[in-house]
Amino acid sequence: GRLYVNRVFNISAENMFELLFTESHFIRRFMNARKITNAILAPWQSDASGSMKRSLNYTITITNPLVGKFSTATENQILYKESREGQYYLVDSEVYTHDVPYHDYFYTQNRYCIIRHSKRKCRLRVYTDVKYKKQPWGLVKSFITKNSWSGLEDYFRHLESELMEEEVELNQGGGDP
Ligand code: YK8
């Protein structure tokens, strides 16, 4: 896997969780910017193990010339029960892109880790892995992996930069340093 984001933000852990994992203005704006449409976000619900789950469905716009322009996608997120409000949040997210070539072979697993750093700061880590449901031919596998990494890198670089802008806006209100 790869670590795409690993940075301390001037945003509290609680606020970071809300920005990324609720229907916040931030995530709506970000989805618009990425041309992610038809989004249906189910609410968080507790499961039998005591963790929380939700699923998201949306259509992504793809810029990779090898692939059609759009794909529907399903994202299953789990907020582990080990998470502690305001302190530590661990979210695993499996993303299935239904309409890309070889879609029945792979999915993407994103692990988001939000750790309280101080009252108004947190560290965000996003760790990504391309997982295989069935083993493709070697050449196909490297093709899928290579094309996934480039799309993921672009996405998370954009997310990081939008979070840095949000951080500036949130801290413009003044207050103690
Ligand atoms: C989520 C992983 C692969 C896919 C794409 C497919 C290439 C097909 C390979 C062929 C287009 C928002 C990605 C990047 C689309 C976007 C997905 C996003 C960024 C040529 C063999 C969508 C996070 C996420 C997870 C997986 C990403 C796809 O929140 O390359």
PDB file of C-alpha atoms and ligand atoms in Angstrom:
ATOM      1  CA  GLY A   1       0.000   0.000   0.000  1.00  0.00           C
ATOM      2  CA  ARG A   2       0.873   3.674  -0.012  1.00  0.00           C
ATOM      3  CA  LEU A   3       0.617   6.554   2.424  1.00  0.00           C
ATOM      4  CA  TYR A   4      -0.950   9.430   0.510  1.00  0.00           C
ATOM      5  CA  VAL A   5      -1.640  11.930   3.250  1.00  0.00           C
ATOM      6  CA  ASN A   6       0.330  12.325   6.464  1.00  0.00           C
ATOM      7  CA  ARG A   7       0.061  15.819   7.846  1.00  0.00           C
ATOM      8  CA  VAL A   8      -0.829  17.838  10.940  1.00  0.00           C
ATOM      9  CA  PHE A   9      -3.682  20.292  10.337  1.00  0.00           C
ATOM     10  CA  ASN A  10      -4.816  23.257  12.383  1.00  0.00           C
ATOM     11  CA  ILE A  11      -8.198  21.561  12.671  1.00  0.00           C
ATOM     12  CA  SER A  12      -9.431  19.636  15.707  1.00  0.00           C
ATOM     13  CA  ALA A  13      -9.802  15.857  15.358  1.00  0.00           C
ATOM     14  CA  GLU A  14     -13.557  16.162  15.877  1.00  0.00           C
ATOM     15  CA  ASN A  15     -13.873  18.815  13.203  1.00  0.00           C
ATOM     16  CA  MET A  16     -11.751  16.790  10.767  1.00  0.00           C
ATOM     17  CA  PHE A  17     -14.029  13.789  11.221  1.00  0.00           C
ATOM     18  CA  GLU A  18     -17.049  15.983  10.559  1.00  0.00           C
ATOM     19  CA  LEU A  19     -15.520  17.526   7.457  1.00  0.00           C
ATOM     20  CA  LEU A  20     -14.703  14.169   5.882  1.00  0.00           C
ATOM     21  CA  PHE A  21     -17.365  11.808   7.178  1.00  0.00           C
ATOM     22  CA  THR A  22     -20.620  13.726   7.502  1.00  0.00           C
ATOM     23  CA  GLU A  23     -22.634  15.692   4.961  1.00  0.00           C
ATOM     24  CA  SER A  24     -20.467  18.764   5.475  1.00  0.00           C
ATOM     25  CA  HIS A  25     -20.271  21.751   3.140  1.00  0.00           C
ATOM     26  CA  PHE A  26     -16.626  20.882   2.702  1.00  0.00           C
ATOM     27  CA  ILE A  27     -17.211  17.383   1.353  1.00  0.00           C
ATOM     28  CA  ARG A  28     -20.058  18.599  -0.867  1.00  0.00           C
ATOM     29  CA  ARG A  29     -17.842  21.276  -2.349  1.00  0.00           C
ATOM     30  CA  PHE A  30     -15.026  18.790  -2.800  1.00  0.00           C
ATOM     31  CA  MET A  31     -17.303  16.289  -4.536  1.00  0.00           C
ATOM     32  CA  ASN A  32     -18.486  19.058  -6.865  1.00  0.00           C
ATOM     33  CA  ALA A  33     -14.918  19.992  -7.663  1.00  0.00           C
ATOM     34  CA  ARG A  34     -14.126  16.313  -8.459  1.00  0.00           C
ATOM     35  CA  LYS A  35     -17.336  16.042 -10.506  1.00  0.00           C
ATOM     36  CA  ILE A  36     -18.653  13.311  -8.248  1.00  0.00           C
ATOM     37  CA  THR A  37     -22.403  13.327  -8.866  1.00  0.00           C
ATOM     38  CA  ASN A  38     -25.608  11.488  -7.874  1.00  0.00           C
ATOM     39  CA  ALA A  39     -24.204  11.009  -4.389  1.00  0.00           C
ATOM     40  CA  ILE A  40     -26.336   9.114  -1.914  1.00  0.00           C
ATOM     41  CA  LEU A  41     -24.799   9.049   1.536  1.00  0.00           C
ATOM     42  CA  ALA A  42     -26.419   6.671   4.000  1.00  0.00           C
ATOM     43  CA  PRO A  43     -26.285   7.689   7.675  1.00  0.00           C
ATOM     44  CA  TRP A  44     -23.865   5.997  10.074  1.00  0.00           C
ATOM     45  CA  GLN A  45     -25.433   2.992  11.783  1.00  0.00           C
ATOM     46  CA  SER A  46     -24.026   0.740  14.443  1.00  0.00           C
ATOM     47  CA  ASP A  47     -23.395  -2.878  13.514  1.00  0.00           C
ATOM     48  CA  ALA A  48     -23.362  -6.083  15.574  1.00  0.00           C
ATOM     49  CA  SER A  49     -19.684  -5.726  16.503  1.00  0.00           C
ATOM     50  CA  GLY A  50     -20.168  -2.243  18.003  1.00  0.00           C
ATOM     51  CA  SER A  51     -18.530  -0.387  15.144  1.00  0.00           C
ATOM     52  CA  MET A  52     -20.383   2.026  12.850  1.00  0.00           C
ATOM     53  CA  LYS A  53     -21.028   1.519   9.183  1.00  0.00           C
ATOM     54  CA  ARG A  54     -22.374   3.449   6.243  1.00  0.00           C
ATOM     55  CA  SER A  55     -22.342   3.167   2.487  1.00  0.00           C
ATOM     56  CA  LEU A  56     -22.035   5.784  -0.229  1.00  0.00           C
ATOM     57  CA  ASN A  57     -23.085   5.539  -3.837  1.00  0.00           C
ATOM     58  CA  TYR A  58     -22.057   8.013  -6.479  1.00  0.00           C
ATOM     59  CA  THR A  59     -20.888   8.522 -10.042  1.00  0.00           C
ATOM     60  CA  ILE A  60     -17.274   9.517 -10.562  1.00  0.00           C
ATOM     61  CA  THR A  61     -15.893  11.420 -13.523  1.00  0.00           C
ATOM     62  CA  ILE A  62     -12.696   9.859 -14.814  1.00  0.00           C
ATOM     63  CA  THR A  63      -9.898  11.702 -16.581  1.00  0.00           C
ATOM     64  CA  ASN A  64      -7.841   8.603 -17.474  1.00  0.00           C
ATOM     65  CA  PRO A  65      -8.022   8.385 -21.301  1.00  0.00           C
ATOM     66  CA  LEU A  66      -7.954   4.566 -21.150  1.00  0.00           C
ATOM     67  CA  VAL A  67     -11.264   4.462 -19.321  1.00  0.00           C
ATOM     68  CA  GLY A  68     -14.794   5.673 -20.103  1.00  0.00           C
ATOM     69  CA  LYS A  69     -15.637   9.105 -18.760  1.00  0.00           C
ATOM     70  CA  PHE A  70     -17.883   7.956 -15.916  1.00  0.00           C
ATOM     71  CA  SER A  71     -18.292   5.080 -13.503  1.00  0.00           C
ATOM     72  CA  THR A  72     -20.714   4.360 -10.727  1.00  0.00           C
ATOM     73  CA  ALA A  73     -19.039   3.535  -7.438  1.00  0.00           C
ATOM     74  CA  THR A  74     -19.939   2.135  -4.036  1.00  0.00           C
ATOM     75  CA  GLU A  75     -17.986   2.977  -0.942  1.00  0.00           C
ATOM     76  CA  ASN A  76     -18.457   0.954   2.250  1.00  0.00           C
ATOM     77  CA  GLN A  77     -17.089   2.702   5.308  1.00  0.00           C
ATOM     78  CA  ILE A  78     -16.530   1.351   8.774  1.00  0.00           C
ATOM     79  CA  LEU A  79     -15.749   3.514  11.790  1.00  0.00           C
ATOM     80  CA  TYR A  80     -14.088   1.138  14.213  1.00  0.00           C
ATOM     81  CA  LYS A  81     -15.325   0.931  17.746  1.00  0.00           C
ATOM     82  CA  GLU A  82     -11.757   1.560  18.956  1.00  0.00           C
ATOM     83  CA  SER A  83     -12.282   5.168  17.858  1.00  0.00           C
ATOM     84  CA  ARG A  84     -12.614   7.759  20.656  1.00  0.00           C
ATOM     85  CA  GLU A  85     -14.606  10.880  20.017  1.00  0.00           C
ATOM     86  CA  GLY A  86     -12.343  13.900  19.744  1.00  0.00           C
ATOM     87  CA  GLN A  87      -9.227  11.752  20.240  1.00  0.00           C
ATOM     88  CA  TYR A  88      -8.834   9.122  17.609  1.00  0.00           C
ATOM     89  CA  TYR A  89     -10.888   8.019  14.614  1.00  0.00           C
ATOM     90  CA  LEU A  90     -10.152   5.022  12.418  1.00  0.00           C
ATOM     91  CA  VAL A  91     -12.206   4.628   9.245  1.00  0.00           C
ATOM     92  CA  ASP A  92     -11.694   1.921   6.646  1.00  0.00           C
ATOM     93  CA  SER A  93     -13.322   2.450   3.306  1.00  0.00           C
ATOM     94  CA  GLU A  94     -13.651  -0.041   0.466  1.00  0.00           C
ATOM     95  CA  VAL A  95     -14.322   1.530  -2.905  1.00  0.00           C
ATOM     96  CA  TYR A  96     -15.755  -0.490  -5.788  1.00  0.00           C
ATOM     97  CA  THR A  97     -15.760   1.173  -9.206  1.00  0.00           C
ATOM     98  CA  HIS A  98     -18.409  -0.772 -11.098  1.00  0.00           C
ATOM     99  CA  ASP A  99     -17.954   0.370 -14.673  1.00  0.00           C
ATOM    100  CA  VAL A 100     -14.191   0.475 -15.280  1.00  0.00           C
ATOM    101  CA  PRO A 101     -12.349  -2.260 -17.174  1.00  0.00           C
ATOM    102  CA  TYR A 102     -11.495  -5.277 -14.971  1.00  0.00           C
ATOM    103  CA  HIS A 103     -13.814  -3.933 -12.241  1.00  0.00           C
ATOM    104  CA  ASP A 104     -14.595  -7.484 -11.125  1.00  0.00           C
ATOM    105  CA  TYR A 105     -10.921  -8.051 -10.259  1.00  0.00           C
ATOM    106  CA  PHE A 106     -10.136  -5.277  -7.823  1.00  0.00           C
ATOM    107  CA  TYR A 107     -11.255  -2.699  -5.311  1.00  0.00           C
ATOM    108  CA  THR A 108      -9.497  -0.004  -3.343  1.00  0.00           C
ATOM    109  CA  GLN A 109      -9.090   0.082   0.390  1.00  0.00           C
ATOM    110  CA  ASN A 110      -8.543   3.479   1.986  1.00  0.00           C
ATOM    111  CA  ARG A 111      -7.675   3.752   5.666  1.00  0.00           C
ATOM    112  CA  TYR A 112      -8.249   7.161   7.257  1.00  0.00           C
ATOM    113  CA  CYS A 113      -6.691   7.807  10.609  1.00  0.00           C
ATOM    114  CA  ILE A 114      -7.413  11.041  12.491  1.00  0.00           C
ATOM    115  CA  ILE A 115      -5.372  11.538  15.644  1.00  0.00           C
ATOM    116  CA  ARG A 116      -5.784  14.391  18.104  1.00  0.00           C
ATOM    117  CA  HIS A 117      -2.594  16.400  18.303  1.00  0.00           C
ATOM    118  CA  SER A 118      -3.716  19.191  20.594  1.00  0.00           C
ATOM    119  CA  LYS A 119      -6.974  21.021  21.249  1.00  0.00           C
ATOM    120  CA  ARG A 120      -7.106  22.555  17.780  1.00  0.00           C
ATOM    121  CA  LYS A 121      -4.788  20.269  15.829  1.00  0.00           C
ATOM    122  CA  CYS A 122      -4.913  16.774  14.454  1.00  0.00           C
ATOM    123  CA  ARG A 123      -2.880  14.509  12.254  1.00  0.00           C
ATOM    124  CA  LEU A 124      -4.588  12.961   9.233  1.00  0.00           C
ATOM    125  CA  ARG A 125      -3.140   9.853   7.647  1.00  0.00           C
ATOM    126  CA  VAL A 126      -4.606   8.181   4.598  1.00  0.00           C
ATOM    127  CA  TYR A 127      -3.238   4.825   3.642  1.00  0.00           C
ATOM    128  CA  THR A 128      -4.352   3.207   0.403  1.00  0.00           C
ATOM    129  CA  ASP A 129      -4.133  -0.288  -1.010  1.00  0.00           C
ATOM    130  CA  VAL A 130      -5.364  -1.873  -4.233  1.00  0.00           C
ATOM    131  CA  LYS A 131      -6.890  -5.258  -3.368  1.00  0.00           C
ATOM    132  CA  TYR A 132      -7.622  -8.147  -5.676  1.00  0.00           C
ATOM    133  CA  LYS A 133     -10.776 -10.260  -5.543  1.00  0.00           C
ATOM    134  CA  LYS A 134      -9.326 -12.651  -8.065  1.00  0.00           C
ATOM    135  CA  GLN A 135      -5.833 -12.924  -9.457  1.00  0.00           C
ATOM    136  CA  PRO A 136      -5.531 -11.391 -12.891  1.00  0.00           C
ATOM    137  CA  TRP A 137      -2.809 -12.169 -15.390  1.00  0.00           C
ATOM    138  CA  GLY A 138       0.451 -10.449 -14.350  1.00  0.00           C
ATOM    139  CA  LEU A 139       0.375  -7.846 -17.069  1.00  0.00           C
ATOM    140  CA  VAL A 140      -3.229  -6.948 -16.325  1.00  0.00           C
ATOM    141  CA  LYS A 141      -2.464  -6.696 -12.630  1.00  0.00           C
ATOM    142  CA  SER A 142       0.355  -4.207 -13.138  1.00  0.00           C
ATOM    143  CA  PHE A 143      -1.877  -2.267 -15.527  1.00  0.00           C
ATOM    144  CA  ILE A 144      -4.659  -2.009 -12.952  1.00  0.00           C
ATOM    145  CA  THR A 145      -2.254  -1.129 -10.140  1.00  0.00           C
ATOM    146  CA  LYS A 146      -0.436   1.547 -12.138  1.00  0.00           C
ATOM    147  CA  ASN A 147      -3.665   3.203 -13.287  1.00  0.00           C
ATOM    148  CA  SER A 148      -5.182   3.059  -9.826  1.00  0.00           C
ATOM    149  CA  TRP A 149      -2.156   4.652  -8.133  1.00  0.00           C
ATOM    150  CA  SER A 150      -2.120   7.571 -10.527  1.00  0.00           C
ATOM    151  CA  GLY A 151      -5.842   8.250 -10.034  1.00  0.00           C
ATOM    152  CA  LEU A 152      -5.558   7.896  -6.268  1.00  0.00           C
ATOM    153  CA  GLU A 153      -2.521  10.118  -6.032  1.00  0.00           C
ATOM    154  CA  ASP A 154      -4.321  12.870  -7.920  1.00  0.00           C
ATOM    155  CA  TYR A 155      -7.427  12.534  -5.737  1.00  0.00           C
ATOM    156  CA  PHE A 156      -5.625  12.624  -2.396  1.00  0.00           C
ATOM    157  CA  ARG A 157      -3.290  15.426  -3.417  1.00  0.00           C
ATOM    158  CA  HIS A 158      -6.373  17.467  -4.265  1.00  0.00           C
ATOM    159  CA  LEU A 159      -8.063  16.498  -0.987  1.00  0.00           C
ATOM    160  CA  GLU A 160      -4.995  17.529   1.000  1.00  0.00           C
ATOM    161  CA  SER A 161      -4.802  20.901  -0.720  1.00  0.00           C
ATOM    162  CA  GLU A 162      -8.527  21.570  -0.188  1.00  0.00           C
ATOM    163  CA  LEU A 163      -8.105  20.697   3.494  1.00  0.00           C
ATOM    164  CA  MET A 164      -5.231  23.160   3.707  1.00  0.00           C
ATOM    165  CA  GLU A 165      -7.505  25.863   2.292  1.00  0.00           C
ATOM    166  CA  GLU A 166     -10.248  24.923   4.732  1.00  0.00           C
ATOM    167  CA  GLU A 167      -7.704  25.157   7.534  1.00  0.00           C
ATOM    168  CA  VAL A 168      -6.868  28.730   6.524  1.00  0.00           C
ATOM    169  CA  GLU A 169     -10.552  29.689   6.398  1.00  0.00           C
ATOM    170  CA  LEU A 170     -11.314  28.080   9.758  1.00  0.00           C
ATOM    171  CA  ASN A 171      -8.423  29.895  11.408  1.00  0.00           C
ATOM    172  CA  GLN A 172      -9.148  33.322   9.940  1.00  0.00           C
ATOM    173  CA  GLY A 173     -11.652  33.965  12.705  1.00  0.00           C
ATOM    174  CA  GLY A 174      -8.794  35.065  14.961  1.00  0.00           C
ATOM    175  CA  GLY A 175      -8.786  33.822  18.554  1.00  0.00           C
ATOM    176  CA  ASP A 176      -5.740  32.673  20.503  1.00  0.00           C
ATOM    177  CA  PRO A 177      -2.855  31.215  18.535  1.00  0.00           C
TER     178      PRO A 177
HETATM  179  C1  YK8 B   1     -13.260   7.773  -3.258  1.00  0.00           C
HETATM  180  C2  YK8 B   1      -9.234   3.423  -8.167  1.00  0.00           C
HETATM  181  C3  YK8 B   1      -9.112   3.078  -9.641  1.00  0.00           C
HETATM  182  C4  YK8 B   1      -9.975   4.106 -10.410  1.00  0.00           C
HETATM  183  C5  YK8 B   1      -9.467   4.315 -11.864  1.00  0.00           C
HETATM  184  C6  YK8 B   1      -9.682   2.981 -12.590  1.00  0.00           C
HETATM  185  C7  YK8 B   1      -8.643   2.615 -13.534  1.00  0.00           C
HETATM  186  C8  YK8 B   1      -9.055   1.335 -14.216  1.00  0.00           C
HETATM  187  C9  YK8 B   1      -7.879   0.514 -14.546  1.00  0.00           C
HETATM  188  C10 YK8 B   1      -7.932  -0.018 -15.957  1.00  0.00           C
HETATM  189  C11 YK8 B   1     -10.191   5.396 -12.623  1.00  0.00           C
HETATM  190  C12 YK8 B   1     -13.498   8.631  -4.489  1.00  0.00           C
HETATM  191  C13 YK8 B   1     -10.079   5.285  -9.425  1.00  0.00           C
HETATM  192  C14 YK8 B   1      -8.802   6.138  -9.372  1.00  0.00           C
HETATM  193  C15 YK8 B   1     -11.299   6.180  -9.575  1.00  0.00           C
HETATM  194  C16 YK8 B   1     -11.523   7.085  -8.372  1.00  0.00           C
HETATM  195  C17 YK8 B   1     -11.612   6.327  -7.036  1.00  0.00           C
HETATM  196  C18 YK8 B   1     -11.737   7.274  -5.783  1.00  0.00           C
HETATM  197  C19 YK8 B   1     -10.702   8.418  -5.876  1.00  0.00           C
HETATM  198  C20 YK8 B   1      -7.387   0.958 -16.963  1.00  0.00           C
HETATM  199  C21 YK8 B   1      -7.220  -1.309 -15.951  1.00  0.00           C
HETATM  200  C22 YK8 B   1     -13.165   7.865  -5.768  1.00  0.00           C
HETATM  201  C23 YK8 B   1     -11.815   7.288  -3.233  1.00  0.00           C
HETATM  202  C24 YK8 B   1     -11.504   6.563  -4.509  1.00  0.00           C
HETATM  203  C25 YK8 B   1     -11.082   5.281  -4.454  1.00  0.00           C
HETATM  204  C26 YK8 B   1     -10.672   4.506  -5.657  1.00  0.00           C
HETATM  205  C27 YK8 B   1     -10.421   5.372  -6.880  1.00  0.00           C
HETATM  206  C28 YK8 B   1     -10.311   4.492  -8.134  1.00  0.00           C
HETATM  207  O1  YK8 B   1     -13.561   8.472  -2.067  1.00  0.00           O
HETATM  208  O2  YK8 B   1      -8.105   4.655 -11.873  1.00  0.00           O
END
